[in-house]
Coordinates of C-alpha atoms in Angstrom, one line a residue:
X185 CA 71.4 20.3 247.2
X186 CA 67.9 20.2 249.3
X187 CA 69.9 18.9 252.3
X188 CA 72.5 21.7 251.8
X189 CA 68.8 24.4 251.5
X190 CA 67.5 23.2 254.7
X191 CA 70.6 23.8 256.6
X192 CA 71.2 27.2 254.8
X193 CA 67.4 27.8 256.1
X194 CA 68.2 26.7 259.1
X195 CA 71.4 29.1 259.7
X196 CA 69.4 31.5 258.3
X197 CA 66.6 31.4 261.3
X198 CA 68.9 31.3 263.8
X199 CA 70.8 34.3 262.5
X200 CA 67.4 35.9 262.7
X201 CA 67.1 34.8 266.4
X202 CA 70.7 35.9 267.0
X203 CA 69.9 39.5 265.9
X204 CA 66.9 39.8 267.9
X205 CA 68.5 38.6 270.6
X206 CA 71.3 41.3 270.0
X207 CA 68.7 44.0 269.6
X208 CA 66.8 43.2 272.9
X209 CA 70.3 42.9 274.5
X210 CA 71.5 46.3 273.6
X211 CA 68.0 47.8 274.6
X212 CA 68.4 46.3 278.1
X213 CA 71.8 47.2 278.3
X214 CA 71.3 50.7 277.6
X215 CA 68.6 51.0 280.4
X216 CA 70.7 49.2 282.6
X217 CA 73.7 51.2 281.8
X218 CA 71.6 54.3 283.0
X219 CA 70.5 52.2 286.3
X220 CA 74.2 51.8 287.1
X221 CA 75.1 55.3 286.6
X222 CA 72.5 56.5 289.3
X223 CA 73.5 53.4 291.3
X224 CA 77.1 54.6 291.0
X225 CA 76.3 57.6 293.0
X226 CA 75.2 55.7 296.0
X227 CA 78.7 54.7 296.8
X228 CA 79.7 58.3 297.5
X229 CA 76.8 59.0 299.4
X230 CA 75.0 61.7 297.3
X231 CA 71.6 60.3 297.3
X232 CA 69.2 57.4 298.9
X233 CA 70.2 54.2 298.1
X234 CA 68.6 52.3 295.6
X235 CA 68.4 48.5 294.8
X236 CA 70.2 47.3 292.0
X237 CA 68.0 44.1 290.1
X238 CA 70.7 41.7 290.1
X239 CA 71.7 42.0 293.5
X240 CA 71.2 39.6 296.3
X241 CA 70.3 40.9 299.8
X242 CA 71.8 39.9 303.2
X243 CA 69.4 37.9 305.2
X244 CA 69.9 36.2 308.5
X245 CA 69.9 32.9 306.6
X246 CA 72.3 34.3 304.3
X247 CA 74.9 37.0 305.5
X248 CA 76.9 36.7 302.4
X249 CA 76.5 39.5 300.0
X250 CA 77.4 39.2 296.2
X251 CA 78.9 42.5 295.6
X252 CA 78.8 43.3 291.9
X253 CA 81.5 45.4 290.2
X254 CA 78.9 48.3 289.9
X255 CA 79.4 48.7 293.7
X256 CA 83.0 48.3 293.9
X257 CA 84.8 45.2 295.7
X258 CA 83.7 44.5 299.2
X259 CA 86.1 45.7 302.1
X260 CA 88.8 43.0 302.9
X261 CA 88.4 41.1 305.8
X262 CA 90.7 41.6 308.5
X263 CA 92.9 39.2 309.9
X264 CA 92.8 40.8 313.3
X265 CA 89.3 40.1 313.4
X266 CA 89.3 36.5 312.3
X267 CA 87.8 34.0 314.6
X268 CA 89.8 31.6 316.2
X269 CA 89.2 28.1 314.3
X270 CA 87.7 26.7 317.5
X271 CA 84.9 29.3 317.2
X272 CA 84.5 29.1 313.5
X273 CA 83.8 25.4 313.4
X274 CA 81.0 25.6 316.1
X275 CA 79.0 28.2 314.3
X276 CA 76.3 26.2 312.7
X277 CA 76.8 27.6 309.0
X278 CA 80.4 26.2 309.1
X279 CA 79.1 23.0 310.3
X280 CA 76.7 22.5 307.4
X281 CA 79.6 23.6 304.9
X282 CA 82.0 21.0 306.5
X283 CA 79.6 18.6 306.4
X284 CA 78.7 19.2 302.8
X285 CA 82.6 19.1 301.9
X286 CA 82.5 15.7 303.5
X287 CA 79.4 14.5 301.8
X288 CA 81.2 15.7 298.7
X289 CA 84.1 13.4 299.2
X290 CA 82.0 10.3 299.7
X291 CA 80.0 10.7 296.8
X292 CA 83.0 11.2 294.4
X293 CA 84.4 8.0 296.2
X294 CA 81.3 6.3 295.2
X295 CA 81.8 7.2 291.9
X296 CA 84.9 5.6 291.8
X297 CA 83.7 2.3 293.4
X298 CA 80.7 2.6 290.6
X299 CA 83.3 2.4 287.9
X300 CA 85.3 -0.4 289.7
X301 CA 87.9 1.5 291.0
X302 CA 89.5 1.3 294.8
X303 CA 91.7 4.2 295.0
X304 CA 92.8 6.3 298.4
X305 CA 91.2 10.1 298.4
X306 CA 92.3 12.8 301.0
X307 CA 90.5 15.9 301.4
X308 CA 91.7 18.4 303.5
X309 CA 90.9 22.0 304.9
X310 CA 93.1 24.9 306.8
X311 CA 91.8 27.8 308.2
X312 CA 94.3 29.9 309.4
X313 CA 97.1 27.7 311.4
X314 CA 94.8 25.1 312.0
X315 CA 93.7 22.0 310.0
X316 CA 89.8 22.1 310.5
X317 CA 89.0 19.3 308.4
X318 CA 90.6 15.8 307.1
X319 CA 88.8 12.9 305.1
X320 CA 90.6 9.9 304.3
X321 CA 88.4 7.8 301.9
X322 CA 89.3 4.8 300.3
X323 CA 92.7 2.6 301.0
X324 CA 96.2 3.1 299.9
X325 CA 96.3 -0.2 298.2
X326 CA 94.1 -2.2 296.8
X327 CA 93.2 -5.3 299.5
X328 CA 95.5 -3.4 302.1
X329 CA 92.4 -2.3 303.9
X330 CA 94.8 0.8 305.1
X331 CA 92.4 4.1 304.7
X332 CA 94.9 7.1 303.8
X333 CA 95.9 9.6 306.6
X334 CA 97.4 13.3 307.1
X335 CA 100.9 11.6 306.3
X336 CA 99.8 9.6 303.4
X337 CA 102.4 10.5 300.5
X338 CA 101.5 11.3 297.1
X339 CA 103.4 12.5 293.9
X340 CA 101.9 15.6 293.6
X341 CA 102.8 16.5 290.0
X342 CA 102.2 20.3 288.5
X343 CA 101.8 21.5 292.3
X344 CA 105.5 21.2 292.3
X345 CA 105.5 24.8 290.3
X346 CA 104.4 26.7 293.2
X347 CA 107.2 25.6 295.3
X348 CA 109.7 26.1 292.1
X349 CA 108.0 30.0 292.5
X350 CA 108.9 29.8 296.1
X351 CA 112.7 29.0 295.0
X352 CA 112.7 31.9 292.4
X353 CA 111.8 34.1 295.6
X354 CA 114.2 32.8 297.8
X355 CA 117.2 33.1 295.5
X356 CA 116.2 36.7 294.7
X357 CA 116.3 37.2 298.3
X358 CA 119.7 36.1 298.2
X359 CA 121.2 38.1 295.3
X360 CA 121.6 35.2 293.2
X361 CA 119.0 35.7 290.4
X362 CA 116.6 38.6 289.2
X363 CA 113.1 38.3 287.5
X364 CA 114.8 39.9 284.4
X365 CA 117.4 37.9 284.1
X366 CA 118.0 36.2 280.8
X367 CA 118.7 32.3 280.5
X368 CA 121.6 32.9 278.5
X369 CA 122.9 34.6 282.0
X370 CA 123.0 30.6 283.3
X371 CA 123.3 28.7 280.2
X372 CA 126.0 29.7 277.9
X373 CA 129.2 28.9 276.3
X374 CA 131.4 29.7 279.4
X375 CA 128.9 27.7 281.3
X376 CA 127.5 24.9 278.8
X377 CA 124.8 23.9 277.6
X378 CA 124.5 27.4 275.9
X379 CA 120.8 28.4 275.1
X380 CA 120.4 29.0 271.7
X381 CA 116.9 28.4 270.8
X382 CA 115.6 30.4 267.9
X383 CA 113.5 33.2 269.0
X384 CA 112.0 35.3 265.9
X385 CA 110.6 38.0 268.6
X386 CA 114.3 39.5 269.8
X387 CA 116.3 41.6 267.9
X388 CA 119.1 39.7 265.7
X389 CA 122.0 41.3 267.0
X390 CA 121.1 40.9 270.5
X391 CA 123.3 38.4 272.1
X392 CA 120.5 37.5 274.8
X393 CA 117.9 34.6 274.6
X394 CA 114.9 36.8 274.8
X395 CA 113.6 34.7 277.3
X396 CA 113.5 35.7 281.1
X397 CA 112.9 34.1 284.4
X398 CA 109.6 36.4 284.6
X399 CA 108.5 34.9 281.5
X400 CA 109.2 31.3 282.2
X401 CA 107.7 31.5 286.0
X402 CA 104.3 33.6 284.2
X403 CA 103.9 31.0 281.2
X404 CA 104.6 33.7 278.8
X405 CA 107.8 32.7 277.5
X406 CA 106.1 31.5 274.3
X407 CA 108.1 28.1 274.7
X408 CA 106.3 25.0 273.5
X409 CA 104.3 23.0 276.4
X410 CA 106.9 19.8 276.8
X411 CA 110.5 19.2 277.2
X412 CA 112.1 16.9 274.3
X413 CA 111.9 13.7 276.6
X414 CA 108.3 14.7 277.7
X415 CA 107.4 14.5 281.1
X416 CA 109.2 11.4 282.7
X417 CA 112.9 12.2 281.7
X418 CA 115.2 9.3 281.9
X419 CA 118.5 9.9 283.2
X420 CA 120.0 9.4 279.7
X421 CA 118.3 12.6 279.1
X422 CA 121.0 14.9 280.4
X423 CA 120.7 18.6 280.8
X424 CA 123.5 18.5 277.8
X425 CA 121.5 16.4 275.5
X426 CA 118.1 18.3 276.4
X427 CA 119.8 21.7 275.0
X428 CA 120.9 19.9 272.0
X429 CA 117.4 18.5 271.1
X430 CA 116.2 22.2 272.1
X431 CA 118.6 24.1 270.1
X432 CA 118.1 22.1 267.0
X433 CA 114.5 22.0 267.0
X434 CA 113.1 24.2 269.3
X435 CA 111.4 28.1 268.7
X436 CA 110.1 30.3 270.4
X437 CA 106.4 30.0 269.5
X438 CA 104.6 33.1 270.6
X439 CA 105.6 36.9 271.4
X440 CA 106.9 36.6 274.7
X441 CA 104.3 38.0 277.3
X442 CA 101.7 38.7 274.6
X443 CA 100.0 35.4 275.4
X444 CA 99.7 32.9 277.8
X445 CA 101.0 29.4 277.0
X446 CA 101.3 26.6 279.9
X447 CA 104.9 24.9 279.5
X448 CA 106.1 22.3 281.7
X449 CA 109.5 23.0 279.9
X450 CA 109.5 26.3 280.8
X451 CA 109.3 25.7 284.5
X452 CA 111.9 23.0 283.9
X453 CA 114.3 25.6 282.6
X454 CA 113.2 28.0 285.6
X455 CA 114.3 25.6 288.5
X456 CA 117.5 24.4 286.9
X457 CA 118.2 28.1 285.9
X458 CA 117.6 29.1 289.6
X459 CA 119.5 26.2 290.7
X460 CA 122.7 27.0 288.5
X461 CA 122.3 31.1 290.1
X462 CA 122.3 29.5 293.7
X463 CA 125.4 26.7 292.6
X464 CA 123.3 23.5 293.7
X465 CA 120.9 21.2 292.1
X466 CA 117.5 22.0 291.9
X467 CA 116.4 19.2 294.2
X468 CA 118.6 20.3 296.9
X469 CA 117.9 23.9 296.7
X470 CA 114.3 23.4 296.9
X471 CA 114.6 21.1 299.9
X472 CA 117.0 23.2 301.5
X473 CA 115.7 26.7 300.8
X474 CA 111.9 26.1 300.7
X475 CA 110.8 22.5 302.2
X476 CA 112.9 22.3 305.3
X477 CA 112.3 25.6 306.6
X478 CA 108.6 24.8 306.8
X479 CA 109.3 21.5 308.3
X480 CA 108.0 19.7 305.3
X481 CA 109.7 16.6 306.2
X482 CA 107.7 14.3 304.3
X483 CA 107.9 16.2 300.7
X484 CA 110.6 15.9 298.4
X485 CA 112.1 14.3 295.2
X486 CA 114.4 11.4 297.1
X487 CA 112.1 8.1 297.3
X488 CA 113.5 6.6 300.8
X489 CA 112.5 3.7 303.0
X490 CA 110.4 5.7 305.2
X491 CA 108.8 7.6 302.3
X492 CA 107.8 4.6 300.6
X493 CA 106.7 3.0 303.9
X494 CA 103.9 5.8 303.8
X495 CA 103.1 6.1 300.3
X496 CA 100.2 5.7 298.3
X497 CA 100.0 2.9 295.3
X498 CA 99.5 4.8 292.4
X499 CA 96.9 3.5 289.6
X500 CA 95.7 4.0 286.0
X501 CA 93.6 1.7 283.6
X502 CA 94.1 0.4 280.3
X503 CA 93.1 3.3 278.3
X504 CA 91.1 1.3 275.8
X505 CA 89.1 0.2 278.7
X506 CA 85.4 1.2 279.5
X507 CA 83.6 1.3 282.6
X508 CA 83.6 -1.1 284.5
X509 CA 87.7 -0.2 284.5
X510 CA 90.5 -2.8 285.7
X511 CA 92.8 -0.6 287.1
X512 CA 96.8 -1.6 287.0
X513 CA 99.5 -0.5 289.1
X514 CA 101.7 2.7 287.6
X515 CA 104.8 1.8 286.5
X516 CA 106.0 5.1 287.2
X517 CA 105.2 5.4 291.0
X518 CA 108.6 6.2 292.3
X519 CA 110.3 7.1 288.8
X520 CA 112.0 10.8 288.9
X521 CA 110.9 13.0 286.6
X522 CA 114.7 14.2 285.9
X523 CA 114.9 17.1 283.9
X524 CA 111.3 18.0 284.2
X525 CA 111.6 17.6 287.7
X526 CA 111.0 21.4 288.3
X527 CA 107.7 21.4 286.7
X528 CA 106.4 18.1 288.8
X529 CA 108.5 15.9 290.1
X530 CA 107.7 16.7 294.0
X531 CA 105.7 14.2 296.4
X532 CA 104.3 15.5 299.5
X533 CA 101.3 14.9 302.1
X534 CA 98.2 16.3 303.1
X535 CA 100.3 17.6 306.3
X536 CA 102.9 19.3 305.0
X537 CA 100.9 20.5 302.3
X538 CA 98.7 22.1 304.9
X539 CA 101.9 23.1 306.5
X540 CA 102.6 25.3 303.4
X541 CA 99.4 26.9 303.2
X542 CA 99.5 28.2 306.9
X543 CA 102.9 29.2 306.3
X544 CA 101.7 31.8 303.6
X545 CA 98.9 32.4 305.9
X546 CA 101.2 33.5 309.0
X547 CA 102.9 36.1 306.5
X548 CA 99.4 38.5 306.9
X549 CA 98.8 37.7 303.1
X550 CA 96.1 39.5 303.1
X551 CA 98.4 41.3 300.4
X552 CA 98.6 38.3 298.7
X553 CA 96.6 39.3 295.9
X554 CA 97.9 42.2 295.2
X555 CA 101.5 43.5 294.7
X556 CA 103.0 44.5 297.8
X557 CA 106.1 46.3 298.7
X558 CA 108.8 45.8 301.4
X559 CA 107.0 43.2 303.4
X560 CA 109.7 40.6 304.8
X561 CA 108.7 37.4 306.6
X562 CA 111.6 35.8 309.2
X563 CA 114.5 34.7 307.6
X564 CA 113.7 30.9 308.8
X565 CA 110.3 31.0 307.5
X566 CA 111.0 29.8 303.7
X567 CA 109.5 32.8 302.6
X568 CA 110.7 36.4 301.2
X569 CA 107.0 38.0 301.3
X570 CA 107.8 41.2 299.5
X571 CA 109.0 39.2 296.1
X572 CA 106.6 36.3 296.8
X573 CA 103.7 38.1 297.3
X574 CA 104.5 40.2 293.8
X575 CA 105.3 36.7 292.2
X576 CA 102.0 35.3 293.1
X577 CA 99.9 38.3 291.9
X578 CA 98.2 37.8 288.4
X579 CA 101.1 38.4 285.7
X580 CA 98.9 37.6 282.7
X581 CA 94.9 37.4 282.7
X582 CA 92.9 35.6 280.1
X583 CA 90.1 37.5 278.2
X584 CA 87.5 36.7 281.0
X585 CA 89.0 39.1 283.0
X586 CA 88.8 36.5 285.8
X587 CA 91.6 33.8 285.6
X588 CA 95.1 34.0 284.5
X589 CA 98.5 32.8 285.4
X590 CA 100.6 34.2 288.5
X591 CA 104.4 34.8 288.5
X592 CA 104.6 32.4 290.9
X593 CA 103.3 29.0 289.4
X594 CA 99.6 30.0 290.7
X595 CA 96.4 30.2 288.6
X596 CA 94.4 32.8 290.4
X597 CA 90.6 33.3 289.7
X598 CA 88.1 35.9 290.7
X599 CA 85.3 34.4 292.5
X600 CA 83.3 35.5 295.4
X601 CA 84.7 39.1 295.3
X602 CA 88.2 37.4 296.3
X603 CA 91.3 36.2 294.7
X604 CA 91.7 32.4 295.1
X605 CA 94.9 31.1 293.8
X606 CA 94.9 27.4 292.6
X607 CA 96.9 24.8 291.5
X608 CA 96.3 21.4 290.1
X609 CA 98.9 18.3 289.3
X610 CA 98.6 15.6 287.4
X611 CA 101.6 12.6 286.7
X612 CA 101.0 8.6 286.0
X613 CA 99.2 7.2 288.8
X614 CA 98.5 10.3 291.1
X615 CA 96.6 13.7 290.9
X616 CA 95.9 16.6 293.0
X617 CA 94.7 20.0 293.8
X618 CA 95.4 22.8 296.4
X619 CA 93.3 26.7 296.4
X620 CA 93.9 29.2 299.2
X621 CA 92.1 32.3 299.8
X622 CA 94.3 34.3 301.6
X623 CA 91.9 37.2 302.7
X624 CA 90.0 35.1 305.1
X625 CA 93.2 32.4 305.4
X626 CA 91.1 29.2 304.0
X627 CA 92.8 26.6 302.2
X628 CA 91.6 23.2 300.8
X629 CA 93.4 20.3 299.1
X630 CA 92.6 17.0 297.3
X631 CA 94.9 14.2 296.3
X632 CA 94.4 10.6 295.0
X633 CA 96.2 7.7 294.0
X634 CA 95.0 8.0 290.1
X635 CA 95.3 10.2 287.3
X636 CA 91.9 12.3 287.7
X637 CA 93.5 16.0 287.4
X638 CA 90.0 17.1 286.2
X639 CA 88.0 15.6 288.9
X640 CA 90.5 16.9 291.4
X641 CA 90.5 20.6 290.2
X642 CA 86.6 20.3 290.2
X643 CA 86.5 19.2 293.5
X644 CA 88.6 21.8 295.4
X645 CA 86.6 24.4 293.3
X646 CA 83.7 22.5 294.7
X647 CA 85.2 22.8 298.5
X648 CA 86.0 26.4 297.8
X649 CA 82.5 27.3 296.5
X650 CA 80.7 25.4 299.8
X651 CA 83.3 26.9 302.0
X652 CA 84.3 30.3 301.0
X653 CA 80.9 32.1 301.1
X654 CA 80.3 30.4 304.7
X655 CA 83.5 31.6 306.2
X656 CA 82.9 35.0 304.2
X657 CA 79.8 35.8 305.9
X658 CA 80.6 34.4 309.4
X659 CA 83.7 37.1 309.2
X660 CA 81.6 40.1 308.1
X661 CA 79.3 39.5 310.6
X662 CA 81.9 39.1 313.3
X663 CA 83.6 42.2 312.0
X664 CA 80.5 44.3 312.2
X665 CA 79.9 43.3 316.2
X666 CA 83.5 44.2 317.0
X667 CA 84.5 48.0 316.8
X668 CA 87.9 48.6 315.2
X669 CA 91.1 49.3 317.1
X670 CA 93.3 52.2 316.3
X671 CA 97.0 52.1 316.6
X672 CA 98.6 54.1 319.8
X673 CA 100.2 56.4 317.6
X674 CA 97.0 57.2 315.7
X675 CA 97.2 60.6 316.5
X676 CA 100.4 61.2 314.6
X677 CA 98.5 60.7 311.7
X678 CA 96.0 63.1 312.0
X679 CA 96.7 66.1 309.5
X680 CA 96.8 67.7 306.0
X681 CA 98.7 66.0 303.5
X682 CA 100.0 68.1 300.7
X683 CA 96.4 69.6 299.9
X684 CA 95.7 66.2 298.8
X685 CA 94.2 64.1 302.1
X686 CA 93.1 65.5 304.9
X687 CA 92.7 63.1 308.2
X688 CA 90.5 63.9 311.4
X689 CA 89.8 62.7 314.6
X690 CA 86.8 62.9 316.8
X691 CA 84.0 63.8 314.7
X692 CA 80.4 63.2 316.0
X693 CA 79.2 61.2 313.2
X694 CA 82.1 59.0 312.9
X695 CA 81.9 55.3 314.9
X696 CA 84.8 54.9 317.4
X697 CA 87.5 53.3 316.4
X698 CA 87.5 54.9 313.0
X699 CA 89.3 58.3 311.8
X700 CA 87.4 60.6 309.0
X701 CA 89.3 61.9 305.9
X702 CA 88.9 63.8 302.5
X703 CA 90.3 63.3 299.1
X704 CA 90.0 66.7 298.2
X705 CA 90.3 66.8 294.5
X706 CA 87.9 64.4 294.4
X707 CA 85.9 66.0 297.3
X708 CA 84.9 62.6 298.4
X709 CA 84.4 61.9 302.1
X710 CA 86.3 58.8 303.7
X711 CA 86.2 56.4 306.5
X712 CA 89.6 55.0 307.5
X713 CA 90.5 52.3 310.1
X714 CA 93.9 50.5 310.8
X715 CA 94.8 47.5 309.1
X716 CA 97.4 46.0 311.3
X717 CA 97.9 42.9 308.7
X718 CA 98.9 45.4 306.1
X719 CA 101.7 47.0 308.3
X720 CA 105.3 46.6 307.0
X721 CA 109.0 47.4 307.5
X722 CA 111.3 48.5 304.6
X723 CA 114.8 48.8 305.8
X724 CA 114.6 51.3 308.8
X725 CA 111.0 52.5 308.0
X726 CA 107.9 51.2 309.4
X727 CA 104.5 51.8 307.5
X728 CA 101.3 51.7 309.4
X729 CA 98.4 50.9 307.0
X730 CA 94.7 52.4 306.8
X731 CA 92.0 51.1 305.1
X732 CA 89.8 53.4 303.6
X733 CA 86.2 53.3 301.7
X734 CA 84.1 56.4 300.6
X735 CA 81.2 57.3 302.8
X736 CA 78.3 55.8 302.7
X737 CA 76.9 55.8 306.4
X738 CA 73.0 55.1 305.1
X739 CA 74.1 51.8 303.4
X740 CA 72.4 48.6 304.7
X741 CA 74.2 46.5 307.1
X742 CA 77.1 44.5 304.7
X743 CA 76.7 46.7 301.6
X744 CA 80.1 48.5 303.2
X745 CA 82.5 48.5 299.7
X746 CA 86.2 49.4 299.7
X747 CA 86.0 50.7 296.5
X748 CA 89.4 52.3 295.6
X749 CA 89.0 55.9 294.2
X750 CA 90.3 54.7 290.7
X751 CA 91.6 51.0 291.1
X752 CA 90.3 48.0 293.0
X753 CA 89.2 47.6 296.5
X754 CA 92.5 45.9 297.5
X755 CA 94.3 49.0 296.8
X756 CA 92.1 50.9 299.1
X757 CA 94.6 51.7 301.3
X758 CA 97.2 54.4 302.9
X759 CA 100.5 53.8 304.3
X760 CA 101.5 56.4 306.8
X761 CA 105.2 56.6 308.1
X762 CA 107.1 59.2 310.7
X763 CA 110.8 59.0 309.5
X764 CA 113.4 61.7 311.0
X765 CA 110.3 63.7 312.4
X766 CA 108.6 63.8 309.0
X767 CA 105.2 62.1 308.9
X768 CA 104.1 61.0 305.2
X769 CA 101.6 58.6 303.3
X770 CA 101.7 56.6 300.5
X771 CA 98.8 56.7 298.4
X772 CA 99.1 53.7 296.2
X773 CA 95.5 53.9 294.5
X774 CA 96.8 57.1 292.7
X775 CA 100.5 56.3 292.6
X776 CA 101.3 59.0 294.8
X777 CA 104.2 58.2 297.2
X778 CA 105.6 59.6 300.3
X779 CA 103.3 62.9 300.2
X780 CA 104.4 64.9 303.1
X781 CA 102.3 66.2 306.0
X782 CA 101.6 70.1 305.7
X783 CA 99.4 70.8 308.4
X784 CA 98.0 69.3 311.5
X785 CA 99.4 68.3 314.9

């Protein structure tokens, strides 16, 4: 009883402290909210700027500025202002960042070695279309003395999911499937096995299963994590047998789209459903429609003699061991995942994964972090950018508001004023992690022949934490030094649009290469500039994109913010189009589309 009373007294004391802290916090929050309201006026240029107490200020040594949400997101970096890779790597700040990444890789290897593990660890960094850093640590096989190189083959586990997401986009482009297709379209009595998993969240009278491809691709189907056969499904677990177990023992556990629940089963079903829509096995479809068009010839599912000759040996340890560990070769090194292959059965190399990243960047994916309509890449590229950009956007945000699941296999996170898209993989004997930040066209990857999934995800996070602020700072400074250009036909877009938007040219206080503007119903003066990376074609129409930001000419260097009027800075874009002699503007921030030009030249 005395012990219980002591615990209760302790809890009471902690509760009092918590209440006191809450009162103080509420008082600070009230005062802070008043500051925020005042500072918000600075964005619109209504009074002299005032420094926020939580804001870091740029300096010569640290040109990167953390733009808080009180100011809105920063202006997106323009791909036409990207430095060539040869120039970026010569920048002193970038040299330091790359050196820090190399040092991080060496420290990780020292930690492995201290635990008596002899492994192969590959790190790589991609900028725009080039690999600007590769580090191969250790040896691909214990005692072999051969370090990993760009063509060393690793099983990449769940990184496979982003390629399955690509396959979904490719199948949609061909009209074979649609995001809203129910699983029963591909698995039914006429095309067995039939999908009859119990779903308490669908209308009882509905003949559909209530699970769509979009739910599967965004981990929002409510299905359990694993297939009945687990991760490594032996050949005896045919699709028919898997469905027998599913229909007999499985339920949809959560309301679809209501919760995110990571599901290897969901992505396995997605891959096989898309393959049925295309009429070919999943592995063949992914190789033919995604990997080969990107020249990823050392990636796939078939362990040929050439692949085995360049493959790192996967290792595990006895789970009952304690450091120093005794590692042993994984028995699953070259074992197919069978039914679960779409969720994690692919192998690849650092060079091939880097090629995949650069293919995303070649699509001008400064639009990757928000939904874009109608932008299409070349047919031979392996991508349909309109569908894939939409798929990679966050489908379900977690309660922190900063992370979530996309509808394309990626896991986006908002860091350093940008969306970073990440994906990690873990299978027996191997772990991998990749991350891309498409606005700056920066990508990183880490692969190891050991099941250290958390370690690889943490490593790429550390790499991004080191590199992204450096690249952003360098590019922003470069953009400030170079005046923007305007398209040849920019005068066509000068004028008034429906009494809502006015675009002007030649005002004395507007810098060269910019246009002036006003959104009249907000009485908000704007500064507009061309962003060719956002230009796109849709059918027989071509759209020319202009970024905008509220005028804040008195802002200090680096404090420019592309705060959209009612949305995120990534939506602060106007699309102009002239079709059959009529010029229109699309204003997606307010969901106003095809507003006709009513005045001006």
